[in-house]
Short mmCIF file of C-alpha atoms in Angstrom, two decimals:
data_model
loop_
_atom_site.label_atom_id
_atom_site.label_comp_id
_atom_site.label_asym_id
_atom_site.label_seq_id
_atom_site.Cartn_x
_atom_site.Cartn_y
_atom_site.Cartn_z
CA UNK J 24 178.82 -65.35 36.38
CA UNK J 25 178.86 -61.63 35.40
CA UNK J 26 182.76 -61.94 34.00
CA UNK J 27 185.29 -64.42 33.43
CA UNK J 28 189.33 -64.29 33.28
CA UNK J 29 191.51 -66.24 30.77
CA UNK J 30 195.26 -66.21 29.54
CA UNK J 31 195.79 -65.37 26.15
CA UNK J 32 197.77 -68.12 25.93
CA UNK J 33 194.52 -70.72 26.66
CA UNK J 34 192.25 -69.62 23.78
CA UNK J 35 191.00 -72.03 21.60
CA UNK J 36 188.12 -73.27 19.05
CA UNK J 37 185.19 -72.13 20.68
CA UNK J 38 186.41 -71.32 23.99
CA UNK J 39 184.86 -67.42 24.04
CA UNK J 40 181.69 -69.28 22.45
CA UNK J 41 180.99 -71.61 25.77
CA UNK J 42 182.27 -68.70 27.55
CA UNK J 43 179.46 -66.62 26.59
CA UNK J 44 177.22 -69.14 26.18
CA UNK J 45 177.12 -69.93 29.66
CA UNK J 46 176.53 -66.46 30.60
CA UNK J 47 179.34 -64.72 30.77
CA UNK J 48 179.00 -60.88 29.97
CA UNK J 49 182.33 -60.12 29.38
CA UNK J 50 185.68 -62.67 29.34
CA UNK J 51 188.97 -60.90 30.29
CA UNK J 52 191.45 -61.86 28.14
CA UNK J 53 194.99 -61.25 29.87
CA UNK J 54 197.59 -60.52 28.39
CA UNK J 55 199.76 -57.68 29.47
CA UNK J 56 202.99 -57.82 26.87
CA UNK J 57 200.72 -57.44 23.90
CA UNK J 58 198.50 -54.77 24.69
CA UNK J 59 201.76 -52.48 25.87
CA UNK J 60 202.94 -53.12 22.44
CA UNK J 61 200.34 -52.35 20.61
CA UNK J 62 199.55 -49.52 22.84
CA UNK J 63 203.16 -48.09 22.24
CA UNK J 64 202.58 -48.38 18.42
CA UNK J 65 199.51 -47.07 18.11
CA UNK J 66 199.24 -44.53 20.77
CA UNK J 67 202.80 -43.21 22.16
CA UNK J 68 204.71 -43.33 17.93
CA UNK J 69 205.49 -39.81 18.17
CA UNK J 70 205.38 -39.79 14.24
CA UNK J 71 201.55 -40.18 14.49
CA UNK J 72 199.57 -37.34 14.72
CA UNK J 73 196.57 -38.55 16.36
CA UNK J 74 193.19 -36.82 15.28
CA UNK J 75 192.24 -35.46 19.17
CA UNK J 76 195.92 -33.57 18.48
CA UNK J 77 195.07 -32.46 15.15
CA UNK J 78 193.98 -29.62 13.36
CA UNK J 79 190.62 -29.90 12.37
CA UNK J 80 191.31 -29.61 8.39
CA UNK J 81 193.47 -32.74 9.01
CA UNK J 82 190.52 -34.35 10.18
CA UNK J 83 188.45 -33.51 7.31
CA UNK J 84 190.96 -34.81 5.05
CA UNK J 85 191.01 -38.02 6.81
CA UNK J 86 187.59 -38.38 7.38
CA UNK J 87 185.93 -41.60 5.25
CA UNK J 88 182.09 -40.51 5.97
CA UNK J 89 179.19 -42.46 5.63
CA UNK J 90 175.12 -42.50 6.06
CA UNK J 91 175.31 -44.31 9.38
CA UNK J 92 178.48 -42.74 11.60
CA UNK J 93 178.96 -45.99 13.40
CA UNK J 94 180.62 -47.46 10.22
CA UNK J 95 182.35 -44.33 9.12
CA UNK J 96 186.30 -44.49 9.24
CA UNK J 97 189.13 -42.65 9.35
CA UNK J 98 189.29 -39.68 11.19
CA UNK J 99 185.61 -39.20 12.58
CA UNK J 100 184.76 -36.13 15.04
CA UNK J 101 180.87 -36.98 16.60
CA UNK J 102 178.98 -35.43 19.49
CA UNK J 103 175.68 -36.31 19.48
CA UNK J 104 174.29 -36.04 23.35
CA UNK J 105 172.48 -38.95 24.07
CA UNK J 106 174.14 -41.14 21.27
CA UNK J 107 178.22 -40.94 20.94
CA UNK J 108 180.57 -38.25 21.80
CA UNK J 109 184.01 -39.00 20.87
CA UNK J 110 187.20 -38.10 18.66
CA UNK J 111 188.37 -41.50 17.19
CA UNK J 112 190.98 -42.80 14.32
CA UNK J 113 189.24 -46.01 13.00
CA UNK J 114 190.82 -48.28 10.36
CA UNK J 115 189.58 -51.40 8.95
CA UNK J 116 191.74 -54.28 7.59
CA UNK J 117 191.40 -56.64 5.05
CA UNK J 118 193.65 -59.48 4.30
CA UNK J 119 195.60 -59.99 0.59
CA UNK J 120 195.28 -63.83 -0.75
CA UNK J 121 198.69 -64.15 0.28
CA UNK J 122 197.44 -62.70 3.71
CA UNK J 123 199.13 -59.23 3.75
CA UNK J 124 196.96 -56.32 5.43
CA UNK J 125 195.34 -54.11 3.45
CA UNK J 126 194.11 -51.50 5.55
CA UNK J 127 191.50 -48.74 4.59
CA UNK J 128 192.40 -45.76 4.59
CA UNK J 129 195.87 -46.71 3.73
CA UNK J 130 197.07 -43.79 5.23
CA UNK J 131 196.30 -40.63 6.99
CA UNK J 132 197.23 -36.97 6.62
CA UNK J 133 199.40 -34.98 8.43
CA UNK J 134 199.74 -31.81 7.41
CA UNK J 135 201.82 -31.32 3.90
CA UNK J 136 203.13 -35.33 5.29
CA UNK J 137 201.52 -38.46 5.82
CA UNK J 138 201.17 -41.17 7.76
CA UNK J 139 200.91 -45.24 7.37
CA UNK J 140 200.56 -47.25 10.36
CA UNK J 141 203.34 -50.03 10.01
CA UNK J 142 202.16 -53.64 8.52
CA UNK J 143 203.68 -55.47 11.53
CA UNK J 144 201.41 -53.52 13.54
CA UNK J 145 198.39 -54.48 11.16
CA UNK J 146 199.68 -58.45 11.35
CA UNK J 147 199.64 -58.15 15.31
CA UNK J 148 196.15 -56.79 15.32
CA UNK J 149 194.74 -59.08 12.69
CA UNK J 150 196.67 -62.65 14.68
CA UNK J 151 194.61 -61.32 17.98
CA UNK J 152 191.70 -60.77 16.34
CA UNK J 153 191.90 -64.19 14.42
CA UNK J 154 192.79 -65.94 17.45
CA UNK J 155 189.49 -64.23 19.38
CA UNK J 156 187.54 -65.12 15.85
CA UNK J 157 188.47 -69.03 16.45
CA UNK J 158 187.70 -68.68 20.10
CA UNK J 159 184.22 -67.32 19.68
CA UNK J 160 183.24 -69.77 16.81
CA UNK J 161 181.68 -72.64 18.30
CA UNK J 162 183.33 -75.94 18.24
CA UNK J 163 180.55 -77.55 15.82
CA UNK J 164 180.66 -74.60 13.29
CA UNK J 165 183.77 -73.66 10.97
CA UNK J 166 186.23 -70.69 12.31
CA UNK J 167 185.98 -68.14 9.14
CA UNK J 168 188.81 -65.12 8.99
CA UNK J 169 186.20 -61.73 8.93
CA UNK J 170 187.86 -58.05 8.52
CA UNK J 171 189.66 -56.22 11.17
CA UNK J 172 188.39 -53.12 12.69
CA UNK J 173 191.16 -50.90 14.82
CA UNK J 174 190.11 -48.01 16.67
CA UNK J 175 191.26 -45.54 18.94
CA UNK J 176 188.87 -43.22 20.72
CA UNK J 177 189.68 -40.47 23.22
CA UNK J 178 186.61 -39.28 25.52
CA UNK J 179 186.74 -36.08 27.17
CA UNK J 180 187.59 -35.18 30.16
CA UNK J 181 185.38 -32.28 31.32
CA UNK J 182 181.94 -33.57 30.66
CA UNK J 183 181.15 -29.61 29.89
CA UNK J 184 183.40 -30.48 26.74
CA UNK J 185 181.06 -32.77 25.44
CA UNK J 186 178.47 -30.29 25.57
CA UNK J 187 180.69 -27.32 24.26
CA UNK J 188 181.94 -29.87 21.19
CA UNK J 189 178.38 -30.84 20.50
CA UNK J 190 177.09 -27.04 20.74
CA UNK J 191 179.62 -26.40 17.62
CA UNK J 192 178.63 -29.17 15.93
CA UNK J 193 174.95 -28.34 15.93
CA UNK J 194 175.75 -24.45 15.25
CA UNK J 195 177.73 -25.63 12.09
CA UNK J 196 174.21 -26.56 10.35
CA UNK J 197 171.33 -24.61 8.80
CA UNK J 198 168.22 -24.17 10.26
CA UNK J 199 166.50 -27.17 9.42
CA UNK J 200 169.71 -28.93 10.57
CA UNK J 201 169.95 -27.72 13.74
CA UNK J 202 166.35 -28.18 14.19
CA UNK J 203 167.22 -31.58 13.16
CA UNK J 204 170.21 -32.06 15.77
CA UNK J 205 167.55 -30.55 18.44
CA UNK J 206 165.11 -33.80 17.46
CA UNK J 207 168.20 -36.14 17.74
CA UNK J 208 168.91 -34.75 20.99
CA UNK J 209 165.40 -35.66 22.58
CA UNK J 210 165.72 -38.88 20.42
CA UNK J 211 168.75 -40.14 22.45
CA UNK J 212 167.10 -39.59 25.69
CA UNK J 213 164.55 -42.51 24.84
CA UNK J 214 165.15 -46.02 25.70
CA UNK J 215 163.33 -49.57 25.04
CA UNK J 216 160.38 -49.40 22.98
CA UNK J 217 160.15 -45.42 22.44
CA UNK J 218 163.91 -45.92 20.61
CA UNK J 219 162.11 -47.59 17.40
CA UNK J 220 162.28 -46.07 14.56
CA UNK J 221 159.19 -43.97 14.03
CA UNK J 222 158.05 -43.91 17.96
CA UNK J 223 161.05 -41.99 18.46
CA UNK J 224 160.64 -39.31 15.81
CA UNK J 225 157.42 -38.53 16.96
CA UNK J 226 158.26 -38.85 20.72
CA UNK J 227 161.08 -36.41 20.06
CA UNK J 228 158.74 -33.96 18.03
CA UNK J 229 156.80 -33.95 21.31
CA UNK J 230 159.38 -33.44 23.20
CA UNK J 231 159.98 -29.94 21.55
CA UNK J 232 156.08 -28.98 22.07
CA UNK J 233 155.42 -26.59 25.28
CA UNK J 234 153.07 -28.12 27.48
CA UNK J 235 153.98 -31.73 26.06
CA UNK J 236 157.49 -31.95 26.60
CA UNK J 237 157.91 -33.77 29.65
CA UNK J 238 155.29 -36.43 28.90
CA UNK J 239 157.50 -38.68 26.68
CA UNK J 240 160.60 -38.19 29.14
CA UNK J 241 158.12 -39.48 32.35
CA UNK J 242 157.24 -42.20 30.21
CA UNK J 243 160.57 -43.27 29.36
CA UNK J 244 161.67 -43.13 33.02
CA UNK J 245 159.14 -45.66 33.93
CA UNK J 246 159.38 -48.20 31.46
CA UNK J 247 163.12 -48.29 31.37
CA UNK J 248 164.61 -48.37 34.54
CA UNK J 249 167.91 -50.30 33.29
CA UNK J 250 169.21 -46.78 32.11
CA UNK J 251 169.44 -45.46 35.59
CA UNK J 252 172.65 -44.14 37.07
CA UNK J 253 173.51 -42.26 39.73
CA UNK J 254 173.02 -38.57 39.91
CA UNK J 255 176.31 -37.50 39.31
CA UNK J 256 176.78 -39.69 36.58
CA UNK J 257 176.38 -38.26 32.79
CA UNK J 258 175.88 -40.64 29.86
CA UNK J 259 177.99 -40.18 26.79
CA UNK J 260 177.46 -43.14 24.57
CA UNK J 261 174.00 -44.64 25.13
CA UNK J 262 173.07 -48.13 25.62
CA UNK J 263 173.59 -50.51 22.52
CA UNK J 264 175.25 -53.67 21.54
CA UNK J 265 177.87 -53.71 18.79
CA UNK J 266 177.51 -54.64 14.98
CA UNK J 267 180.32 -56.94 14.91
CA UNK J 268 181.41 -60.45 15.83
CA UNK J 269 182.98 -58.96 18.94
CA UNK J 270 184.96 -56.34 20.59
CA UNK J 271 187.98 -56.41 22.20
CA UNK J 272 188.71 -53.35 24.63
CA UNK J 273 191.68 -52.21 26.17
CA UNK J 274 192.92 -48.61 27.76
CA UNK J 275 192.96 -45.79 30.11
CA UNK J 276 190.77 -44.21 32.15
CA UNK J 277 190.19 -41.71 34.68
CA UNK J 278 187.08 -40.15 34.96
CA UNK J 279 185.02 -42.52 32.07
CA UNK J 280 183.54 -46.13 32.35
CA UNK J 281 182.23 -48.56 29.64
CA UNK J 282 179.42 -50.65 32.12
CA UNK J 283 177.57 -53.74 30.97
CA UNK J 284 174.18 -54.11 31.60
CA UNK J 285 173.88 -57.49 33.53
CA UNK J 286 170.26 -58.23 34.95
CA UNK J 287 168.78 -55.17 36.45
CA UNK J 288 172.13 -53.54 36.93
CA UNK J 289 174.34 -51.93 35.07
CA UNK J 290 178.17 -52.65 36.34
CA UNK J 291 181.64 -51.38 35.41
CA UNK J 292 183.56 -53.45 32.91
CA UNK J 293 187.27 -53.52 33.60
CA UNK J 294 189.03 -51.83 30.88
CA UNK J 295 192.79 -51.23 31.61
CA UNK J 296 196.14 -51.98 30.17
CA UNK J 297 196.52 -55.74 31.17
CA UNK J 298 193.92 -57.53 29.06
CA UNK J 299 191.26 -56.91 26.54
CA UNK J 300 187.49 -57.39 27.74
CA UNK J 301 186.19 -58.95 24.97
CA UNK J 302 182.30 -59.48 24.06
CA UNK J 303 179.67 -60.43 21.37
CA UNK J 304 177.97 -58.17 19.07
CA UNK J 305 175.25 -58.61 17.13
CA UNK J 306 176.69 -60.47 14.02
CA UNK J 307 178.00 -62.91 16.82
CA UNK J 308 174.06 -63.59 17.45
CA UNK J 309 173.32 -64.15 14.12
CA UNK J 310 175.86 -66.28 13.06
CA UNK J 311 176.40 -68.54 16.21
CA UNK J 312 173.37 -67.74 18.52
CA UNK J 313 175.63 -65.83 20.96
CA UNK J 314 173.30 -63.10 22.98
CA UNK J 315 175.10 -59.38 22.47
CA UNK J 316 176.27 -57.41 24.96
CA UNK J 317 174.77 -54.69 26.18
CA UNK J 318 176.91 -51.43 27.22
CA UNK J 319 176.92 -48.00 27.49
CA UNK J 320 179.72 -45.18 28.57
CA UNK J 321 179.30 -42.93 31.11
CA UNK J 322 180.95 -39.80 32.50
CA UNK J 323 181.95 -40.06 36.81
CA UNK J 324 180.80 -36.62 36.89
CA UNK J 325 184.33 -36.43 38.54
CA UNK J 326 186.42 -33.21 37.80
CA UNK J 327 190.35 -34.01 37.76
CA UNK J 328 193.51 -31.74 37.49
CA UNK J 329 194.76 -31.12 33.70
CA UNK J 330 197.94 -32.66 35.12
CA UNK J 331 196.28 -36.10 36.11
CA UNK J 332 195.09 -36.91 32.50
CA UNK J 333 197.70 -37.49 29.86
CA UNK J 334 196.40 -35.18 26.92
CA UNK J 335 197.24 -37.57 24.52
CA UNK J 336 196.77 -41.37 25.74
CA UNK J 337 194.06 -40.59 28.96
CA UNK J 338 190.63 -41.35 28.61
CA UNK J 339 191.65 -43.55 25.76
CA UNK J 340 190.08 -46.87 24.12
CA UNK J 341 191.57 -48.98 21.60
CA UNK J 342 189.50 -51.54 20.63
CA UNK J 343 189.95 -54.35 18.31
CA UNK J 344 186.97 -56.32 16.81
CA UNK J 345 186.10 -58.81 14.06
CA UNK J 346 183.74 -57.27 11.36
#
């Protein structure tokens, strides 16, 4: 059972939790009339200026930083080969005692304007994500309301743009930062047990030595094999499993795949506009034994006409997930 294909309509108390319990990677959740609203009202509301359209002080201004980028929100602008490389607008909602969203940021800049995305939006987003909440809480534990995280991330679609976007950001720092970004780089090419904390630094250090460099790289290679892909494939968002309850993806794409690593394979996970593909992260293992997916995105390799991709909406994710 690799994945399996529900109706919005059927969750229920711990029906994601036997789901995934049974070995599901992945459980399709269909349904088509939601996502195209929320898609129209948080990707096509042409009073949103989305940050991929932006100018880049915009971004700035929206940009809620913090030590570990995966938790930033707000605007947030990362390339990082071997780790992330996106453009993404992430909120996160909390819930008023008398259950009103209260979403940070509250709102976003647009130029000398601003921008607030509308609280029946925020009460659609925060239903689905309670009702996927209940569903993934086993039937012999409690279902407990946890934040809302909303985000919508646009990939590229030249994989030469990747590189290009993280070329600037590495030739924005100082010397010992781009030194720094250099180490990173080497760092996100390591899998398994050469990812720890510590390994890694000093693999990646030896990575930079002449005469050494392509020691830790063979090594890799050999004792991770599950990060294989084929030759024309480029990774863009390395393998990991997500620090939330779960995530819930929906959106377009042309020339990028999320895959699931299932076994000794890695295989596409169907992301599209007629149901979210929802799976466990890792607070999901800690709080109800669930095991995490597994996923990575990758690149086809495959070159497309400008006029194929929609510049706004293609090679788009919105994902909803319980935090």
């Amino acid at each position: 059972m690799v994945f399996l294909e529900i109706a919005a309509e059927e969750l229920q108390h711990g029906l994601l939790a036997a789901g995934f319990a049974n070995g599901a990677a992945a459980i399709l959740v269909h349904c088509e009339g939601l996502i195209r609203k929320l898609w129209s009202q948080l990707l096509e509301d042409p009073d949103e200026q989305l940050p991929w359209e932006a100018p880049l002080i915009d971004i700035a201004r929206n940009h809620y930083g913090s030590r570990d980028i995966t938790v930033g929100l707000g605007d947030l602008f990362y390339f990082q080969p071997g780790h992330h490389g996106y453009i993404a607008r992430k909120v996160e909602i909390d819930r008023t005692p008398e259950g009103r969203p209260e979403p940070t940021p509250s709102q976003f800049v647009q130029g000398n304007g601003s921008y607030r995305i509308a609280d029946t939006t925020m009460d659609e987003c925060c239903r689905l994500a309670d009702q996927l909440m209940e569903a993934l809480t086993p039937q012999r534990q409690q279902f407990k309301e946890c934040r809302v995280t909303v985000q919508r991330l646009k990939y590229q679609e030249r994989y030469e743009d990747f590189e290009d976007l993280a070329a600037m950001s590495q030739n924005s720092l100082a010397r010992w930062g781009r030194l720094g970004f250099q180490l990173d780089r080497h760092r996100g090419r390591l899998d398994g047990p050469l990812a720890r904390k510590g390994v890694s630094d000093v693999m990646g250090a030896m990575m930079m030595l002449p005469g050494l460099g392509k020691l830790p790289g063979w090594v890799n290679k050999s004792l991770n094999p599950k990060q294989s892909r084929a030759s024309d494939m480029r990774l863009v968002e390395r393998a990991h499993s997500d620090e939330r309850y779960f995530t819930a993806l929906c959106g377009t794409r042309a020339n990028v795949r999320t895959e699931v690593h299932i076994g000794k394979q890695w295989i596409e996970l169907p992301v599209g506009l007629t149901s979210f593909a929802v799976f466990p992260g890792n607070l999901a293992q800690r709080a109800f034994g669930l095991t995490p997916t597994m996923h990575r995105v990758v690149h086809t390799g495959q070159t497309l006409p400008a006029s194929a991709i929609d510049r706004r909406t293609g090679n788009v994710t919105l994902m909803i997930g319980g935090v």
